[in-house]
PDB file of N, CA and C in Angstrom:
ATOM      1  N   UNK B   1      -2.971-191.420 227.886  1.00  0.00           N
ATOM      2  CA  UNK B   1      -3.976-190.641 228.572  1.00  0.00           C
ATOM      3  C   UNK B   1      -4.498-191.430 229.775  1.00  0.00           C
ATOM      4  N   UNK B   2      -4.432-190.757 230.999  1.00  0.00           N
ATOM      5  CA  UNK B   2      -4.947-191.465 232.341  1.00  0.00           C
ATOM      6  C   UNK B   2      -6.307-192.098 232.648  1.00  0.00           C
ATOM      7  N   UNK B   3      -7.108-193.127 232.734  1.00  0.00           N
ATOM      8  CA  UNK B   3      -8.229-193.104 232.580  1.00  0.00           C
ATOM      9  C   UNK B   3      -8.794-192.660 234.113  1.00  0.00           C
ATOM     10  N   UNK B   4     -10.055-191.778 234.322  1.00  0.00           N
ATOM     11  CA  UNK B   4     -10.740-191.578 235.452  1.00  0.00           C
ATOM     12  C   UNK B   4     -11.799-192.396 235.763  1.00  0.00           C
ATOM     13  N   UNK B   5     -11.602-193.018 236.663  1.00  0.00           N
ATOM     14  CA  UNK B   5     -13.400-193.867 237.228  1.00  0.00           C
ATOM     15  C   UNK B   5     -14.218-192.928 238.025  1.00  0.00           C
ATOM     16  N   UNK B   6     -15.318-192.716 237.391  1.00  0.00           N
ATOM     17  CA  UNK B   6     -16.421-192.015 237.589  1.00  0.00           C
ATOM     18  C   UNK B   6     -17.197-192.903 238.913  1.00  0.00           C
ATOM     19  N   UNK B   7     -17.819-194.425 238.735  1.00  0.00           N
ATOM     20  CA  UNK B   7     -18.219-195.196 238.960  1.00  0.00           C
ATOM     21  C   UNK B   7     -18.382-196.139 239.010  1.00  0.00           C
ATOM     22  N   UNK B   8     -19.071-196.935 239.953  1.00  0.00           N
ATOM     23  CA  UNK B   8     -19.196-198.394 239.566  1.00  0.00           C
ATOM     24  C   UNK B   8     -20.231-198.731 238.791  1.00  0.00           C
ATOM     25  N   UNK B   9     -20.174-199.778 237.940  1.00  0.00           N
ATOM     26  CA  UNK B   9     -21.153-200.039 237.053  1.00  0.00           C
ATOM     27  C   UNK B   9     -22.282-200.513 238.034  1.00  0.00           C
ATOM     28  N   UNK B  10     -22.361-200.816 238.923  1.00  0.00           N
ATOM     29  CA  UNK B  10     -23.460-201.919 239.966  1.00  0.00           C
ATOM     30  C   UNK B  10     -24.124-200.376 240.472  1.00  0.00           C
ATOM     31  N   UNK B  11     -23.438-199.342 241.078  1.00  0.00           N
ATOM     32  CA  UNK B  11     -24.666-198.427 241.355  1.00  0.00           C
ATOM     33  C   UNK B  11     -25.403-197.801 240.407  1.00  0.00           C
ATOM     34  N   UNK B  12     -25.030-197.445 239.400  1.00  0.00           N
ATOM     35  CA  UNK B  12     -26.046-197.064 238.082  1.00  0.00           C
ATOM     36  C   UNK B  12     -27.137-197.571 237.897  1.00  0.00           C
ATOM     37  N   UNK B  13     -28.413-196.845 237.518  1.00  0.00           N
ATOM     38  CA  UNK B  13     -29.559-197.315 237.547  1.00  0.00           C
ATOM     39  C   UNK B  13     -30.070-196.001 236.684  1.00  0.00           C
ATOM     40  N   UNK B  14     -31.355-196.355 235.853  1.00  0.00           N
ATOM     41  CA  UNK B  14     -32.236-195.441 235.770  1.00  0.00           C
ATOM     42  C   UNK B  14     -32.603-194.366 236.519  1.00  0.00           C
ATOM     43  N   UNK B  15     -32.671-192.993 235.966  1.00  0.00           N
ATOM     44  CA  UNK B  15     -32.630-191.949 236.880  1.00  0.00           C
ATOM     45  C   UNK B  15     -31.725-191.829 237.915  1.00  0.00           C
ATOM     46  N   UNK B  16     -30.315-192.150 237.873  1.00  0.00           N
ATOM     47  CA  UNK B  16     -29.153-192.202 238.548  1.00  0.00           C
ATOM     48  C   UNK B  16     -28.415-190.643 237.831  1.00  0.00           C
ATOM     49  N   UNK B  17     -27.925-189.834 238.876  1.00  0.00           N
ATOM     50  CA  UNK B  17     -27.397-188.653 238.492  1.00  0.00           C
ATOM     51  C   UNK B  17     -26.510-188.139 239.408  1.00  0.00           C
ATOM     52  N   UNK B  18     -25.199-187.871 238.986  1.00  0.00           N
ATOM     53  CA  UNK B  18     -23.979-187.391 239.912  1.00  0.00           C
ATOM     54  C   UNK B  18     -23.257-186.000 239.306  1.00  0.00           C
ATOM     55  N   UNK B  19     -23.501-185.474 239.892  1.00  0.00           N
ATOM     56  CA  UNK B  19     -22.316-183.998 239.698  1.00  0.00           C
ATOM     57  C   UNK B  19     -21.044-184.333 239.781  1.00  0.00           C
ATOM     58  N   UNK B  20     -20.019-183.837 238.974  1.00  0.00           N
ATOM     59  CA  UNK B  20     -18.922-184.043 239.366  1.00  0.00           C
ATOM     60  C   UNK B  20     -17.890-182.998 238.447  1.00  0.00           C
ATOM     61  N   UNK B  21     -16.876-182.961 239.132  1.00  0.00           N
ATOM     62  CA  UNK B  21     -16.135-182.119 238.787  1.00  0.00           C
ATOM     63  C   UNK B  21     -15.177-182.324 238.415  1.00  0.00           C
ATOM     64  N   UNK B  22     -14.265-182.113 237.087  1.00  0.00           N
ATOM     65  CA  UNK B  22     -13.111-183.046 236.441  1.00  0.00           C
ATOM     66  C   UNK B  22     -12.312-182.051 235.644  1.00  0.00           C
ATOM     67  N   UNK B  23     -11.158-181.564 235.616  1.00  0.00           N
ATOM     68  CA  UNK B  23     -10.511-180.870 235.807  1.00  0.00           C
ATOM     69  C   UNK B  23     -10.991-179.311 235.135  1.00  0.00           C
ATOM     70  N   UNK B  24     -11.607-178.876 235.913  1.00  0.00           N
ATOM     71  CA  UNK B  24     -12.262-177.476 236.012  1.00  0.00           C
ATOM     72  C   UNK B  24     -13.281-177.502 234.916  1.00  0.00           C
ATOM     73  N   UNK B  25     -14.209-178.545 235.305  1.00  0.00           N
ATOM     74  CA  UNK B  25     -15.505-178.720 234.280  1.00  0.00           C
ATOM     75  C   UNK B  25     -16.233-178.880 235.167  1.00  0.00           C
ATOM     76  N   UNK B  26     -17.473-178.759 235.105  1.00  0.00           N
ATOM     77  CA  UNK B  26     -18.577-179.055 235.398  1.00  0.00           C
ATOM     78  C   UNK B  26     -19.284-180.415 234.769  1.00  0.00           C
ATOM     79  N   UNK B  27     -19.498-181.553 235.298  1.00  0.00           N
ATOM     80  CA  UNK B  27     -20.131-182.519 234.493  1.00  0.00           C
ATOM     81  C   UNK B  27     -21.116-183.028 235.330  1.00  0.00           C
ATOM     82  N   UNK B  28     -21.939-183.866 234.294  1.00  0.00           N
ATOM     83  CA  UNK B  28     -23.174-184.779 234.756  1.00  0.00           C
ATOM     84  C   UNK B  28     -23.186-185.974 234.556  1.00  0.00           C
ATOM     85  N   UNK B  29     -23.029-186.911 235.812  1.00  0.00           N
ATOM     86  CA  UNK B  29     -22.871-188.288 235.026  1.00  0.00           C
ATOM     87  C   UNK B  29     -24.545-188.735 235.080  1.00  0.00           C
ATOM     88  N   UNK B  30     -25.414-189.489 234.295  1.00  0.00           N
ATOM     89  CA  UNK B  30     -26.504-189.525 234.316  1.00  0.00           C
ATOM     90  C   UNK B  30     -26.753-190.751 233.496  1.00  0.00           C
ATOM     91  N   UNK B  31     -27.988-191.628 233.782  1.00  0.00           N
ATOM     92  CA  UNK B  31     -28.674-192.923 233.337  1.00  0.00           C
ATOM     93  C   UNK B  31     -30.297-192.529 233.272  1.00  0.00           C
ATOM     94  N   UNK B  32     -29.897-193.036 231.857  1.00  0.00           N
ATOM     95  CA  UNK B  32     -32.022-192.827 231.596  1.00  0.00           C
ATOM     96  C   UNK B  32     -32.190-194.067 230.430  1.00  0.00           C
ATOM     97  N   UNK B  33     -33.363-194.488 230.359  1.00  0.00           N
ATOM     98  CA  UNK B  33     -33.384-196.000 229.968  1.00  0.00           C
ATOM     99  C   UNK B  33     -32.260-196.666 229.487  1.00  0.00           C
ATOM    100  N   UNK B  34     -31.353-197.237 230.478  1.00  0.00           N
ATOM    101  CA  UNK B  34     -30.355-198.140 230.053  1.00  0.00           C
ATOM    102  C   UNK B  34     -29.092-197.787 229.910  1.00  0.00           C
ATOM    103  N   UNK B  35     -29.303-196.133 229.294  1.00  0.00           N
ATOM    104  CA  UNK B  35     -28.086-195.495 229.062  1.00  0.00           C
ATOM    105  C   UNK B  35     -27.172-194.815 229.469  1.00  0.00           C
ATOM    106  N   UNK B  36     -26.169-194.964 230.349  1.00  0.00           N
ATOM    107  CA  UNK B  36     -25.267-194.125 230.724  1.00  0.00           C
ATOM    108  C   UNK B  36     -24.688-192.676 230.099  1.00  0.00           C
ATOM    109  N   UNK B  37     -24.883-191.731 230.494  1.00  0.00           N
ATOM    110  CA  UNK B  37     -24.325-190.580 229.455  1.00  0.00           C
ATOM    111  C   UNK B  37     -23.275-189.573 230.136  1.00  0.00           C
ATOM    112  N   UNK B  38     -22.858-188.594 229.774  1.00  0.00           N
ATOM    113  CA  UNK B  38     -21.658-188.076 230.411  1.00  0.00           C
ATOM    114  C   UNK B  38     -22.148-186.788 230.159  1.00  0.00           C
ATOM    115  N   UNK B  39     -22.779-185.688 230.695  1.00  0.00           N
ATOM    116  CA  UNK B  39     -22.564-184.301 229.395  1.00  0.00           C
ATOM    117  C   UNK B  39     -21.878-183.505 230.457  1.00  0.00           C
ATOM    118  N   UNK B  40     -21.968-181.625 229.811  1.00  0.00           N
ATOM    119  CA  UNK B  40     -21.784-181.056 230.462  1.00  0.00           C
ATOM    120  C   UNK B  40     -22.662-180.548 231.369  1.00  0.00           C
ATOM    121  N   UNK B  41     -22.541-179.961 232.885  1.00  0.00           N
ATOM    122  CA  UNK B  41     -23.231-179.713 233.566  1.00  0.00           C
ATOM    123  C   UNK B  41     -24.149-178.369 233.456  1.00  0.00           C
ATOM    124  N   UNK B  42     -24.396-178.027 232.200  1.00  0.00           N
ATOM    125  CA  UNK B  42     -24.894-176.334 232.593  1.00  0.00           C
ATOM    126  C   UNK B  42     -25.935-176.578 231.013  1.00  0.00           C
ATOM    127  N   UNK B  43     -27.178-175.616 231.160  1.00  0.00           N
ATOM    128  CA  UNK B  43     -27.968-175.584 229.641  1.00  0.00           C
ATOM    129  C   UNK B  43     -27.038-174.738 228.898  1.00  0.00           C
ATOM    130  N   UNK B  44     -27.207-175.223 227.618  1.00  0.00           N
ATOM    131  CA  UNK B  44     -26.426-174.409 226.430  1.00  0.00           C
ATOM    132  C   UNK B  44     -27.142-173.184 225.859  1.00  0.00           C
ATOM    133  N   UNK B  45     -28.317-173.019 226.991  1.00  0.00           N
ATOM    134  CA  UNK B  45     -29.113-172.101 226.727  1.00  0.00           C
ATOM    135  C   UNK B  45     -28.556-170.740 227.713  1.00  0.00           C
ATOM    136  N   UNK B  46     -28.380-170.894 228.683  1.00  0.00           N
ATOM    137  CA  UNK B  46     -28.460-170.171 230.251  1.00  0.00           C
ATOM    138  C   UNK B  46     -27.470-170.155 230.676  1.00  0.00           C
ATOM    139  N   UNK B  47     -26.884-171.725 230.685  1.00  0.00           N
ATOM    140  CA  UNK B  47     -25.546-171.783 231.344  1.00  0.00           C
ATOM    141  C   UNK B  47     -25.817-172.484 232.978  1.00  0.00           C
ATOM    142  N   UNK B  48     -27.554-172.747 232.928  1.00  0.00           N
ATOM    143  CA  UNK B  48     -27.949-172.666 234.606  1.00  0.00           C
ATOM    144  C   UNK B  48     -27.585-174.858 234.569  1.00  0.00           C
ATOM    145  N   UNK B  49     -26.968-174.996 235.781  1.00  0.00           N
ATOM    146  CA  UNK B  49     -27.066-176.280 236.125  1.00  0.00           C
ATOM    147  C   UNK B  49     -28.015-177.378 235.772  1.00  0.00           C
ATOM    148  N   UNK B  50     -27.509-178.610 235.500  1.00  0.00           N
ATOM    149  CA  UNK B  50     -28.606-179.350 235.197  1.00  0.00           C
ATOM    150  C   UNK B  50     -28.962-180.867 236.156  1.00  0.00           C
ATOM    151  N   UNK B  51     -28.112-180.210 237.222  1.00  0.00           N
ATOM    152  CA  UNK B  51     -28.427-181.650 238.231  1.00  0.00           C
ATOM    153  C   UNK B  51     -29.860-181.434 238.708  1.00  0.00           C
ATOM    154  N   UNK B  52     -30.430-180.682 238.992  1.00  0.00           N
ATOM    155  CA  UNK B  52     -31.795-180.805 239.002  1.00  0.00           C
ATOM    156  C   UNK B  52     -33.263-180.772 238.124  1.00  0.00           C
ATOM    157  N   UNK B  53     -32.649-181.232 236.701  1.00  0.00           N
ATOM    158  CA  UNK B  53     -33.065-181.110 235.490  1.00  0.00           C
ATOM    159  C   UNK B  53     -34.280-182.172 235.605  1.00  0.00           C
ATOM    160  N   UNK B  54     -35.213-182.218 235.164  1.00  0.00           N
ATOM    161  CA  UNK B  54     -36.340-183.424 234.912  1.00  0.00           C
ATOM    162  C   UNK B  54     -35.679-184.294 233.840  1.00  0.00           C
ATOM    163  N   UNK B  55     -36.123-185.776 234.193  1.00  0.00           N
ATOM    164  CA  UNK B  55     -36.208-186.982 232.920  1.00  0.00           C
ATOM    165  C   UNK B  55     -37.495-186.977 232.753  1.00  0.00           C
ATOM    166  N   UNK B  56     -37.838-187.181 231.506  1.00  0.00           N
ATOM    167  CA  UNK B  56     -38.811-188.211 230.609  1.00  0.00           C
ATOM    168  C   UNK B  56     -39.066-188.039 229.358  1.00  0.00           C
ATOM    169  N   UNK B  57     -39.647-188.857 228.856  1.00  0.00           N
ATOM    170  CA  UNK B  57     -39.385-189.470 227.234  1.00  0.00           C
ATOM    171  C   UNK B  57     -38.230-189.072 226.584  1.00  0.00           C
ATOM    172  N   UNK B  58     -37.350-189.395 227.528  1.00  0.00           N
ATOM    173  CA  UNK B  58     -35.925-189.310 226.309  1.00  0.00           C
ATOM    174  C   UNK B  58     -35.338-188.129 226.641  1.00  0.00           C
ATOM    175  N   UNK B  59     -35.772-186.965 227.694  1.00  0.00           N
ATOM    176  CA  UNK B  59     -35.397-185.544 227.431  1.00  0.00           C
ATOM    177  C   UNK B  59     -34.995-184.994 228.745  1.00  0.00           C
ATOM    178  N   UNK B  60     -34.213-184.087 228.898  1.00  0.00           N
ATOM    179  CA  UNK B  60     -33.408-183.433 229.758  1.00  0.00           C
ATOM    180  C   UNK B  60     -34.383-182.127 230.201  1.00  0.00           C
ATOM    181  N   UNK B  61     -35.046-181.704 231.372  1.00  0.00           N
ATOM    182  CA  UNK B  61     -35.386-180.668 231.162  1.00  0.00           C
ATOM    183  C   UNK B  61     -35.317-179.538 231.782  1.00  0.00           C
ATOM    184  N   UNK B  62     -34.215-178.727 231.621  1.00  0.00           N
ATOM    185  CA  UNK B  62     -33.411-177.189 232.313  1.00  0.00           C
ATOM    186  C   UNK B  62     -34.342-177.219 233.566  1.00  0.00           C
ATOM    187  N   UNK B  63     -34.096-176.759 234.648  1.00  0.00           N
ATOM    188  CA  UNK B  63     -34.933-176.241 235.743  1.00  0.00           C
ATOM    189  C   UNK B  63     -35.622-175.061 235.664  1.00  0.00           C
ATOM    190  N   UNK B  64     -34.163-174.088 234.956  1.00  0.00           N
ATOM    191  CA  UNK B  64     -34.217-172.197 234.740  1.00  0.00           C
ATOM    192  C   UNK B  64     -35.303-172.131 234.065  1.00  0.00           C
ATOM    193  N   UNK B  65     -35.472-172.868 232.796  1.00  0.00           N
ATOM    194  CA  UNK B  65     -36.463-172.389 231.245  1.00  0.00           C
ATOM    195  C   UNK B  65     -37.099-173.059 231.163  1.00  0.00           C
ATOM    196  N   UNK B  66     -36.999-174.283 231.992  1.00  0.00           N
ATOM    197  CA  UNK B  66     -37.885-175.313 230.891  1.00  0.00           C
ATOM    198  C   UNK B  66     -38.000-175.911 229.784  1.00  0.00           C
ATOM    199  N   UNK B  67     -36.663-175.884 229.065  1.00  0.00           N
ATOM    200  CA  UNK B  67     -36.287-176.006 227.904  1.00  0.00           C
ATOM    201  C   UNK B  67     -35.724-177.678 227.705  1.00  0.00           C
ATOM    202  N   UNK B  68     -36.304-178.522 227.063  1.00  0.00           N
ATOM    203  CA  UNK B  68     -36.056-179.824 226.896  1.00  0.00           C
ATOM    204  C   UNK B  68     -35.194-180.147 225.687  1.00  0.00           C
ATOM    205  N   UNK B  69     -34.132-181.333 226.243  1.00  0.00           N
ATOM    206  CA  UNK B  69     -33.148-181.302 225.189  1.00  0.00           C
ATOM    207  C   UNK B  69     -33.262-183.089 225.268  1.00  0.00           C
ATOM    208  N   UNK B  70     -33.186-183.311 223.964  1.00  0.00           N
ATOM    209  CA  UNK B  70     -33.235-184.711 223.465  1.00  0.00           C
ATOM    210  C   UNK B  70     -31.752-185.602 223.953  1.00  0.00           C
ATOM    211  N   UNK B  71     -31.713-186.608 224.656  1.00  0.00           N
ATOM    212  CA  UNK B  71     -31.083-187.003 225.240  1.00  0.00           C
ATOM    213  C   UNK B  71     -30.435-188.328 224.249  1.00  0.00           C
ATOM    214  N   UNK B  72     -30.745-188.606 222.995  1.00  0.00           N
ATOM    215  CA  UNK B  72     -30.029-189.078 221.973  1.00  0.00           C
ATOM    216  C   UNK B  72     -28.976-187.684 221.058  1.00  0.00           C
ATOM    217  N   UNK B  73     -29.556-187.437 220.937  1.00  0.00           N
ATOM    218  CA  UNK B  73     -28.702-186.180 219.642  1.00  0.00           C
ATOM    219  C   UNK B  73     -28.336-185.061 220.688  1.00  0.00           C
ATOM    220  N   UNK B  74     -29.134-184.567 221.627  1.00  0.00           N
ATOM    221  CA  UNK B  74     -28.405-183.482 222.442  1.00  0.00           C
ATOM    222  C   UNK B  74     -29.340-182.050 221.967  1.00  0.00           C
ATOM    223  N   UNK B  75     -30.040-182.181 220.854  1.00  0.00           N
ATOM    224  CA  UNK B  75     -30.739-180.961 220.512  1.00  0.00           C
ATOM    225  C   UNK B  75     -32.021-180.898 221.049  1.00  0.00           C
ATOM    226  N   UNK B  76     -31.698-179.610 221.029  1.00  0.00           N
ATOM    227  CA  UNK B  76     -32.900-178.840 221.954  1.00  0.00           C
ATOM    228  C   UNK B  76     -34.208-179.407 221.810  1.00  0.00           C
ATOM    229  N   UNK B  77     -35.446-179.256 222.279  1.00  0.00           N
ATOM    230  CA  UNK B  77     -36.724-179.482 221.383  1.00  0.00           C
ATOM    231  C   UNK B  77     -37.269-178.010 221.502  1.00  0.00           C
ATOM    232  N   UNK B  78     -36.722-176.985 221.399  1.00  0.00           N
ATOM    233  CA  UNK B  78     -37.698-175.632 221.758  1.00  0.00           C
ATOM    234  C   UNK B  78     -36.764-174.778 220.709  1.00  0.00           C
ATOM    235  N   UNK B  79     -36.914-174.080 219.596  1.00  0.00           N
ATOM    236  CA  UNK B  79     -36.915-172.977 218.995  1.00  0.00           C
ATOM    237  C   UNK B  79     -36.296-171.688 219.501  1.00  0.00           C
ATOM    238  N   UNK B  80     -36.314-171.673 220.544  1.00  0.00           N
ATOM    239  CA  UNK B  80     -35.612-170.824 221.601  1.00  0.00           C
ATOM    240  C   UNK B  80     -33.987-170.789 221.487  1.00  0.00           C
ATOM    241  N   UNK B  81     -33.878-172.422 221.467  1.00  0.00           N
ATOM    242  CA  UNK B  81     -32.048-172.624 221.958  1.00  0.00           C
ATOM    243  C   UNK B  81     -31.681-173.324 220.730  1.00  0.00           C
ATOM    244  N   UNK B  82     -31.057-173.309 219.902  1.00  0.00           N
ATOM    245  CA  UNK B  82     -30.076-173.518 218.908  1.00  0.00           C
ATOM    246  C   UNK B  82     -29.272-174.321 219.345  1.00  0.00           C
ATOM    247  N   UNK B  83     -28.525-174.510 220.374  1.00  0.00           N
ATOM    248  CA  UNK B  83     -27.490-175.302 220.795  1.00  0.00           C
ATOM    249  C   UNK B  83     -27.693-176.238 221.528  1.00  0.00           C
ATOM    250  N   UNK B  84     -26.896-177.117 221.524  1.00  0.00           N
ATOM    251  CA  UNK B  84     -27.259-178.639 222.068  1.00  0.00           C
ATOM    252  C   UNK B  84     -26.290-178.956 223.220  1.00  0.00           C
ATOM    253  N   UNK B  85     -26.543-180.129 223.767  1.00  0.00           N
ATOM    254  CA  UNK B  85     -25.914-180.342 224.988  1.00  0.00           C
ATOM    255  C   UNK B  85     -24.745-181.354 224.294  1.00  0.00           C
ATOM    256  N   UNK B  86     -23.817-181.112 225.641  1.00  0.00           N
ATOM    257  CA  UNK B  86     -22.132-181.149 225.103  1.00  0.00           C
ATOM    258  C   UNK B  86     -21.873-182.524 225.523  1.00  0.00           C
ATOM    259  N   UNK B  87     -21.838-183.557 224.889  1.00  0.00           N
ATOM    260  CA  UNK B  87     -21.692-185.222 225.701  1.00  0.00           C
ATOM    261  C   UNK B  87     -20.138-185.227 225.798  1.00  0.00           C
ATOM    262  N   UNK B  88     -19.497-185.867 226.654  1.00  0.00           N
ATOM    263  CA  UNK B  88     -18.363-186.546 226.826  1.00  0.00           C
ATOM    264  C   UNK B  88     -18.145-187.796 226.449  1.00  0.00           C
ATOM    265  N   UNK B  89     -17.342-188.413 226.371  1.00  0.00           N
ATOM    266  CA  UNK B  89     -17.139-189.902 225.776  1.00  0.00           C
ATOM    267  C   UNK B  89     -16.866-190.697 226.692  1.00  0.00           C
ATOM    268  N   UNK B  90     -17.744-191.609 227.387  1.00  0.00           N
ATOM    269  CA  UNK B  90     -17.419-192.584 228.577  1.00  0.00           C
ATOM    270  C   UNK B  90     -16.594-193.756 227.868  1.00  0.00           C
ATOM    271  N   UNK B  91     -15.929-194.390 229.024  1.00  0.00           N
ATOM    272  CA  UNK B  91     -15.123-195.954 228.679  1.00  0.00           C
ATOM    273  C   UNK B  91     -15.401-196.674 229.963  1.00  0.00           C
ATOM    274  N   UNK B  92     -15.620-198.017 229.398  1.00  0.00           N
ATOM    275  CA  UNK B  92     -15.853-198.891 230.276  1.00  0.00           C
ATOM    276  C   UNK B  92     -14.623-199.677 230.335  1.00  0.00           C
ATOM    277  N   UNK B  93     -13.932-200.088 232.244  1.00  0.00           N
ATOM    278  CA  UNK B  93     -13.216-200.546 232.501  1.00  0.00           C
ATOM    279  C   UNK B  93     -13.486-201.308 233.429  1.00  0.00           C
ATOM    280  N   UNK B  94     -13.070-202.467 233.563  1.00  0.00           N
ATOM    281  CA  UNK B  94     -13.629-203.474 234.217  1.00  0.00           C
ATOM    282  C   UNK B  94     -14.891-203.278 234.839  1.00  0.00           C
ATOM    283  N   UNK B  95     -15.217-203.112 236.285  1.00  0.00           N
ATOM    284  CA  UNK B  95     -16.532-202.678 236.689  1.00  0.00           C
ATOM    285  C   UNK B  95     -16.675-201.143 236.935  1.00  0.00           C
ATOM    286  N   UNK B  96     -16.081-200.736 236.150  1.00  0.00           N
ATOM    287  CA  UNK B  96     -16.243-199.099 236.475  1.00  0.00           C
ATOM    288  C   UNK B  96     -16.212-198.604 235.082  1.00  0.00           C
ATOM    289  N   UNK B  97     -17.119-197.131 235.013  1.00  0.00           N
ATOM    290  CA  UNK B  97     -17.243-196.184 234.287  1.00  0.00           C
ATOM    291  C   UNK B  97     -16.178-195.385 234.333  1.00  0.00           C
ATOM    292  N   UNK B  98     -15.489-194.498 233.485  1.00  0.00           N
ATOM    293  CA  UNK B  98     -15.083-193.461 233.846  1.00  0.00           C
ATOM    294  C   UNK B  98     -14.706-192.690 231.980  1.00  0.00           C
ATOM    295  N   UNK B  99     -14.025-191.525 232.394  1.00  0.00           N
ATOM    296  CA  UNK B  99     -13.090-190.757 230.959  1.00  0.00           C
ATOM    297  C   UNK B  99     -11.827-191.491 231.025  1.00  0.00           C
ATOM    298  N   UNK B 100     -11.154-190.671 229.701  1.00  0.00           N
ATOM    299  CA  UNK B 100      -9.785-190.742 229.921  1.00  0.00           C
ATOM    300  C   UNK B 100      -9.298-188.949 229.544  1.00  0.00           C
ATOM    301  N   UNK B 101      -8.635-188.493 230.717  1.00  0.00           N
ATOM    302  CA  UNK B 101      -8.450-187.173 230.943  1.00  0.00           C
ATOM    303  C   UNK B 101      -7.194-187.039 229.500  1.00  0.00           C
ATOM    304  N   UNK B 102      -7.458-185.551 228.617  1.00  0.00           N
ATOM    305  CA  UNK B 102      -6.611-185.275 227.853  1.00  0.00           C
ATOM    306  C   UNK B 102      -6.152-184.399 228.192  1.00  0.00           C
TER     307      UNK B 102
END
């Protein structure tokens, strides 16, 4: 399986967020305390984009609804949405982030 570099590890930072597009997905590459994460780009609520989503305490929060999703487990915090956000599996390669495309 091919690996993709997303990034360099040196620009990542807290509140660091990139759209990107990987073979007809929508993704989010994103950093919030410390953590690098990968998900998909859209709420599992709406479907509406989440590059302009709010951080804090740990949580993702839709633009469309307002709907905050826990950025450890992926589940929602609102009663509303049942479904959780879709992570990808990052790999670290030398100084770069990236997948490995299946």
């Amino acid at each position: 399986m091919p690996f993709v570099a997303l990034e360099k590890l040196h620009l990542l930072f807290d509140g660091y967020r990139k759209p990107i597009k990987l073979a007809g997905q929508d993704l989010l590459l994103l950093q919030e305390n410390g953590k690098t994460l990968l998900i998909k780009n859209q709420c599992p609520h709406a479907s509406a984009p989440l590059t302009h989503a709010s951080l804090s305490n740990n949580a993702l929060r839709c633009p469309l609804h307002g709907i905050e999703f826990d950025l450890t487990t992926g589940r929602s915090r609102s009663p509303v949405c049942a479904q959780a956000l879709q992570f990808l599996p990052l790999i670290y390669e030398g100084n770069t982030i990236g997948v490995e495309l299946r």
